[in-house]
Amino acid sequence: MKNIDSYTHTRGESIYLDDIPVVAGTLYGACFDSPVAHGKLISIETAEAAKCEGVFRILTYKDITGENQIGGIIPDEPLFADHHVHFCGMPIALVLADSDEHARAALHKIKVNIEPLPVITDPREAAAKGELIIPPRKFKIGEVDTAWAGCEYIFEGQADTNGQEHLYIETQGAYTIPQENGVIRVYSSTQGPTAVQRAVSKTTGLPMHQIEVDVTRLGGGFGGKEDQANTWAALCALATHVTKRPVKYSLHRMDDMRMTGKRHPYSSDFKIGLDKDLKIIAYEATFYQNAGAAADLSPAVMERTLFHCTNSYFIPNVTATAFCCRTHLPPNTAFRGFGGPQGMFVIEAAIAKAADELGIDATVIQQNNLLVTGNELPYGQKVVSEANECWNEAMARFEFEKTTKAVETFNASNKLYKKGVAIMPICFGISFTNTLMNQSRALVHVYTDGSVVVSTAAIEMGQGVNTKILQVVAQTFSISPEKVRVNSTNTYRIANTSPTAASAAADLNGKATLIACETILGRIKTVAAAELKVDESAIELKDEFVYANGTKTEWDWKKIVLTTYNKRVSLSEHSHYSTPDIHFDKTKEKGHPFAYHVYGTAIVTATIDCLRGTYEFDSVNLIHDFGTTMNKIIDKGQIEGGLVQGIGWMTLEEVVYDKNGKLRSNALSTYKVPDIYSVPKEINIGFLQTQKDNLAIFRSKAVGEPPLMYGIGAFFALRNAIKNFNPEAKTEFNAPMTPERVLMNLYAKKLVTV
Ligand code: MTE
Ligand code: LUZ
Ligand code: MOS
């Protein structure tokens, strides 16, 4: 089934925040944000700006009616800077004017006096100075200290990954409209309506029931709107609360890039030990996470780095330590993979390093250590593994031997073009690692004409979750998809929602929807059984008809629905789902945090132009563990999008802050994202379809985040190609591998003879 949004998307009719018809009297907001990364805020002068054309009012921390606090996990993030500024881009004042242009023009007249303080941008420096947001965490299995003695080979090194700009097509924003009795309706481009509701409640001082958050869809979130949509909603809602006027603020691209956090850069150390059969016996890793100036979601992101630090491999002795380092950058935040990719890059680097030193292909070590069912991960969960299944299927289906032979032949016969191949296996845990967040609710109404509306906590952001929810309804009632509508996500319909994140939205909300539909269906069947005078167990609903004892009756869906209503039986249900069997004990760092894991194996082939340092990806051939996919088109789209986003992170996208904490890559002219030319020339996706039972909705495993991590293979494919040109190059494990870096490595220590 096609994505239900494809029709309106194609026609440009889909409604995003900026498309909501503007109410008369609307004020437009624009933020004055800190030009300094760290300092004492001595004074804010707004008098001149207040005189500008169209300016209605200017708000600062002094106007906050509740608490000046929006920190979700830890209360360490003021909405408005009060006495200090902690990063460039931190909101200081909000101008409200009669137009966006007037609001922005007035910003130039605001003056601040800031006494600069020392700026830290590097996580290792922050750690050395004790600037940690939470105490370090350590995951441990076996005994690495004693295991080293049993290792034939031990290798050490460093691996660094940079940040990543979310670049959702729709920028951040909010539109708040006052209702009667002080209620505020908040339209927000958020993945977390309840997080927005809480932030608004806290900063305005209003109870949560006076705040209605409504979200139709997002033009992309990618994690960037899991927590960081709160700021704009809180600013607008505060403004509405104090002015009693509707307030709209939709960020311009450069403002969004400057003021919001990104994927966390990490700098990490590794030590890996193998026995003579190339089994990884011991692994030690230390992660320095660049959290930015406030906690935001960093502690949770860091936790997932630890969960995924051994990727798809079984390692009996592991110690992994992570530091959540406070720097003076905008608070970094959730981004597809949520710390997992950063952890996985380091183990892949460690394996590549070992392979370099041993003069073998990394694939030999990778294959030799893949997880098998029953293996225990460092956090205590035993896996049901598809790692070997995906690997073997990829080898066979895409004729890996042939590929490597062809690459060898190519490299032998070309001087200035070199190819490299790398394999990237993935293993990603599905569930919020914070167990309590794994719950959801759905509200289903069947109307008397037989049409159905469903509301859940899921946010549609292009990933197709609404289509999957609709499929659950249509399939459970056995009615045509046209009879079902998915409503906007609204905190008055569905309360206390977890954000749409962790790839778990279709599972959590799909399962809640399933429960609601089954409950209503049960009632309808009871009515049908009474009408047809048969046992309830003999009733079935199929293709919009009632079947009794396997025979089609003249009772169609519409008739039985209307009869159910006429009998005064409820055609509505509000249901609750919480993932069973998951738990995690943070005091022991052990448990069973994930409902299941998603596996896959990608084979990435790259060609480098060794004169220019530019490159192309010839192909990415992958086998992905879908469970039993409920929507092939959507899942394929998620794989392709995630893969290219991962390749971008690993190769092109370079977030640059200068030493004063100012973002230099602050526009699309200085920040390169993958375009159609960066997409691999061929992407072949093979489905590993398994019939095994799992906790996914209709056994269709979560697909949102895992494919991003296939992109890591791009880094190693390029590295292998470089090695072919220049065996002396000891290419550092420092992503992104931009064309500039490729060029430097191609000629590192190389005597150029032409
Ligand atoms: N796909 C699109 N088109 N747009 C997005 O913003 N976000 C990703 C992924 N795929 C995203 C996307 C992220 S970070 C997550 S967590 C999942 O979708 C969330 O949706 P799901 O739980 O329904 O998979
Ligand atoms: N968000 C979150 C996430 O709060 N917890 C998680 O475990 C998670 N995982 C992936 C993406 N977002
Ligand atoms: Mo996705 S990083 O869980 O929003």
PDB file of N, CA and C and ligand atoms in Angstrom, residues 73 191 223 226 297 300-301 303-304 307-308 334-339 428-429 431-434 437-438 499-504 594 705, ligand 2:
ATOM      1  N   ILE A  73      15.259  15.798  30.819  1.00  0.00           N
ATOM      2  CA  ILE A  73      15.833  14.766  31.687  1.00  0.00           C
ATOM      3  C   ILE A  73      16.413  15.399  32.948  1.00  0.00           C
ATOM      4  N   GLN A 191       8.053  16.020  17.529  1.00  0.00           N
ATOM      5  CA  GLN A 191       7.912  14.570  17.633  1.00  0.00           C
ATOM      6  C   GLN A 191       7.317  14.191  18.988  1.00  0.00           C
ATOM      7  N   GLY A 223      14.793  13.060  14.818  1.00  0.00           N
ATOM      8  CA  GLY A 223      15.276  13.166  16.193  1.00  0.00           C
ATOM      9  C   GLY A 223      15.412  14.615  16.636  1.00  0.00           C
ATOM     10  N   GLU A 226      12.559  15.738  18.760  1.00  0.00           N
ATOM     11  CA  GLU A 226      12.125  14.911  19.888  1.00  0.00           C
ATOM     12  C   GLU A 226      12.085  15.767  21.141  1.00  0.00           C
ATOM     13  N   LEU A 297      18.798  15.416  25.660  1.00  0.00           N
ATOM     14  CA  LEU A 297      18.657  13.956  25.699  1.00  0.00           C
ATOM     15  C   LEU A 297      20.007  13.248  25.805  1.00  0.00           C
ATOM     16  N   ALA A 300      20.550   9.893  27.668  1.00  0.00           N
ATOM     17  CA  ALA A 300      19.899   8.743  27.028  1.00  0.00           C
ATOM     18  C   ALA A 300      20.636   8.335  25.762  1.00  0.00           C
ATOM     19  N   VAL A 301      21.116   9.317  25.027  1.00  0.00           N
ATOM     20  CA  VAL A 301      21.889   9.034  23.810  1.00  0.00           C
ATOM     21  C   VAL A 301      23.166   8.274  24.178  1.00  0.00           C
ATOM     22  N   GLU A 303      23.669   6.444  26.716  1.00  0.00           N
ATOM     23  CA  GLU A 303      23.330   5.083  27.137  1.00  0.00           C
ATOM     24  C   GLU A 303      23.228   4.161  25.922  1.00  0.00           C
ATOM     25  N   ARG A 304      22.632   4.668  24.844  1.00  0.00           N
ATOM     26  CA  ARG A 304      22.482   3.828  23.665  1.00  0.00           C
ATOM     27  C   ARG A 304      23.839   3.568  22.994  1.00  0.00           C
ATOM     28  N   PHE A 307      24.929   0.602  24.769  1.00  0.00           N
ATOM     29  CA  PHE A 307      24.159  -0.583  24.356  1.00  0.00           C
ATOM     30  C   PHE A 307      24.675  -1.144  23.024  1.00  0.00           C
ATOM     31  N   HIS A 308      25.120  -0.264  22.147  1.00  0.00           N
ATOM     32  CA  HIS A 308      25.486  -0.726  20.807  1.00  0.00           C
ATOM     33  C   HIS A 308      26.990  -0.762  20.562  1.00  0.00           C
ATOM     34  N   ALA A 334      18.846  14.109  20.008  1.00  0.00           N
ATOM     35  CA  ALA A 334      18.541  12.871  19.298  1.00  0.00           C
ATOM     36  C   ALA A 334      18.777  13.037  17.802  1.00  0.00           C
ATOM     37  N   PHE A 335      19.319  12.035  17.193  1.00  0.00           N
ATOM     38  CA  PHE A 335      19.427  11.981  15.730  1.00  0.00           C
ATOM     39  C   PHE A 335      19.447  10.511  15.348  1.00  0.00           C
ATOM     40  N   ARG A 336      18.523  10.140  14.477  1.00  0.00           N
ATOM     41  CA  ARG A 336      18.409   8.784  13.927  1.00  0.00           C
ATOM     42  C   ARG A 336      19.577   7.881  14.322  1.00  0.00           C
ATOM     43  N   GLY A 337      19.298   6.935  15.165  1.00  0.00           N
ATOM     44  CA  GLY A 337      20.332   6.024  15.677  1.00  0.00           C
ATOM     45  C   GLY A 337      20.675   6.312  17.128  1.00  0.00           C
ATOM     46  N   PHE A 338      20.525   7.623  17.517  1.00  0.00           N
ATOM     47  CA  PHE A 338      20.513   7.990  18.935  1.00  0.00           C
ATOM     48  C   PHE A 338      21.748   7.483  19.697  1.00  0.00           C
ATOM     49  N   GLY A 339      22.951   7.765  19.195  1.00  0.00           N
ATOM     50  CA  GLY A 339      24.172   7.332  19.891  1.00  0.00           C
ATOM     51  C   GLY A 339      24.637   5.956  19.457  1.00  0.00           C
ATOM     52  N   PHE A 428      20.500  -3.498  15.975  1.00  0.00           N
ATOM     53  CA  PHE A 428      19.949  -2.326  16.670  1.00  0.00           C
ATOM     54  C   PHE A 428      18.773  -2.743  17.545  1.00  0.00           C
ATOM     55  N   GLY A 429      18.807  -2.325  18.787  1.00  0.00           N
ATOM     56  CA  GLY A 429      17.764  -2.707  19.739  1.00  0.00           C
ATOM     57  C   GLY A 429      16.534  -1.828  19.609  1.00  0.00           C
ATOM     58  N   SER A 431      13.145  -0.471  21.279  1.00  0.00           N
ATOM     59  CA  SER A 431      12.437  -0.032  22.487  1.00  0.00           C
ATOM     60  C   SER A 431      13.150   1.226  22.951  1.00  0.00           C
ATOM     61  N   PHE A 432      12.421   2.077  23.640  1.00  0.00           N
ATOM     62  CA  PHE A 432      13.089   3.154  24.359  1.00  0.00           C
ATOM     63  C   PHE A 432      13.921   2.477  25.434  1.00  0.00           C
ATOM     64  N   THR A 433      15.177   2.907  25.596  1.00  0.00           N
ATOM     65  CA  THR A 433      16.003   2.268  26.624  1.00  0.00           C
ATOM     66  C   THR A 433      15.486   2.606  28.023  1.00  0.00           C
ATOM     67  N   ASN A 434      14.749   3.718  28.112  1.00  0.00           N
ATOM     68  CA  ASN A 434      14.054   4.066  29.348  1.00  0.00           C
ATOM     69  C   ASN A 434      12.721   3.309  29.332  1.00  0.00           C
ATOM     70  N   MET A 437       8.978   4.510  29.041  1.00  0.00           N
ATOM     71  CA  MET A 437       8.474   5.210  27.851  1.00  0.00           C
ATOM     72  C   MET A 437       7.814   4.275  26.845  1.00  0.00           C
ATOM     73  N   ASN A 438       7.974   2.972  27.059  1.00  0.00           N
ATOM     74  CA  ASN A 438       7.432   2.013  26.094  1.00  0.00           C
ATOM     75  C   ASN A 438       5.960   1.707  26.371  1.00  0.00           C
ATOM     76  N   PRO A 499       7.423  10.333  22.892  1.00  0.00           N
ATOM     77  CA  PRO A 499       7.655  10.909  21.565  1.00  0.00           C
ATOM     78  C   PRO A 499       7.666   9.832  20.495  1.00  0.00           C
ATOM     79  N   THR A 500       7.454  10.254  19.265  1.00  0.00           N
ATOM     80  CA  THR A 500       7.625   9.326  18.148  1.00  0.00           C
ATOM     81  C   THR A 500       9.114   9.240  17.886  1.00  0.00           C
ATOM     82  N   ALA A 501       9.697   8.175  18.392  1.00  0.00           N
ATOM     83  CA  ALA A 501      11.156   8.049  18.385  1.00  0.00           C
ATOM     84  C   ALA A 501      11.510   6.596  18.654  1.00  0.00           C
ATOM     85  N   ALA A 502      12.812   6.332  18.658  1.00  0.00           N
ATOM     86  CA  ALA A 502      13.320   4.996  18.946  1.00  0.00           C
ATOM     87  C   ALA A 502      12.790   3.957  17.948  1.00  0.00           C
ATOM     88  N   SER A 503      12.333   4.428  16.800  1.00  0.00           N
ATOM     89  CA  SER A 503      11.784   3.565  15.736  1.00  0.00           C
ATOM     90  C   SER A 503      10.573   2.771  16.198  1.00  0.00           C
ATOM     91  N   ALA A 504      10.045   3.115  17.360  1.00  0.00           N
ATOM     92  CA  ALA A 504       9.055   2.256  17.994  1.00  0.00           C
ATOM     93  C   ALA A 504       7.621   2.731  17.817  1.00  0.00           C
ATOM     94  N   PHE A 594      15.385  -4.365  25.413  1.00  0.00           N
ATOM     95  CA  PHE A 594      14.811  -4.287  24.071  1.00  0.00           C
ATOM     96  C   PHE A 594      13.779  -5.381  23.799  1.00  0.00           C
ATOM     97  N   GLU A 705      15.272   3.687  12.197  1.00  0.00           N
ATOM     98  CA  GLU A 705      16.652   4.098  12.416  1.00  0.00           C
ATOM     99  C   GLU A 705      17.725   3.132  11.904  1.00  0.00           C
TER     100      GLU A 705
HETATM  101  N1  LUZ B   2      14.709   8.405  22.413  1.00  0.00           N
HETATM  102  C1  LUZ B   2      14.647   8.086  23.706  1.00  0.00           C
HETATM  103  C2  LUZ B   2      15.240   7.574  21.515  1.00  0.00           C
HETATM  104  O1  LUZ B   2      14.180   8.891  24.506  1.00  0.00           O
HETATM  105  N2  LUZ B   2      15.085   6.888  24.102  1.00  0.00           N
HETATM  106  C3  LUZ B   2      15.627   5.989  23.271  1.00  0.00           C
HETATM  107  O2  LUZ B   2      16.018   4.909  23.678  1.00  0.00           O
HETATM  108  C4  LUZ B   2      15.728   6.340  21.911  1.00  0.00           C
HETATM  109  N3  LUZ B   2      16.281   5.522  21.027  1.00  0.00           N
HETATM  110  C5  LUZ B   2      16.383   5.875  19.774  1.00  0.00           C
HETATM  111  C6  LUZ B   2      15.908   7.108  19.377  1.00  0.00           C
HETATM  112  N4  LUZ B   2      15.337   7.945  20.244  1.00  0.00           N
END
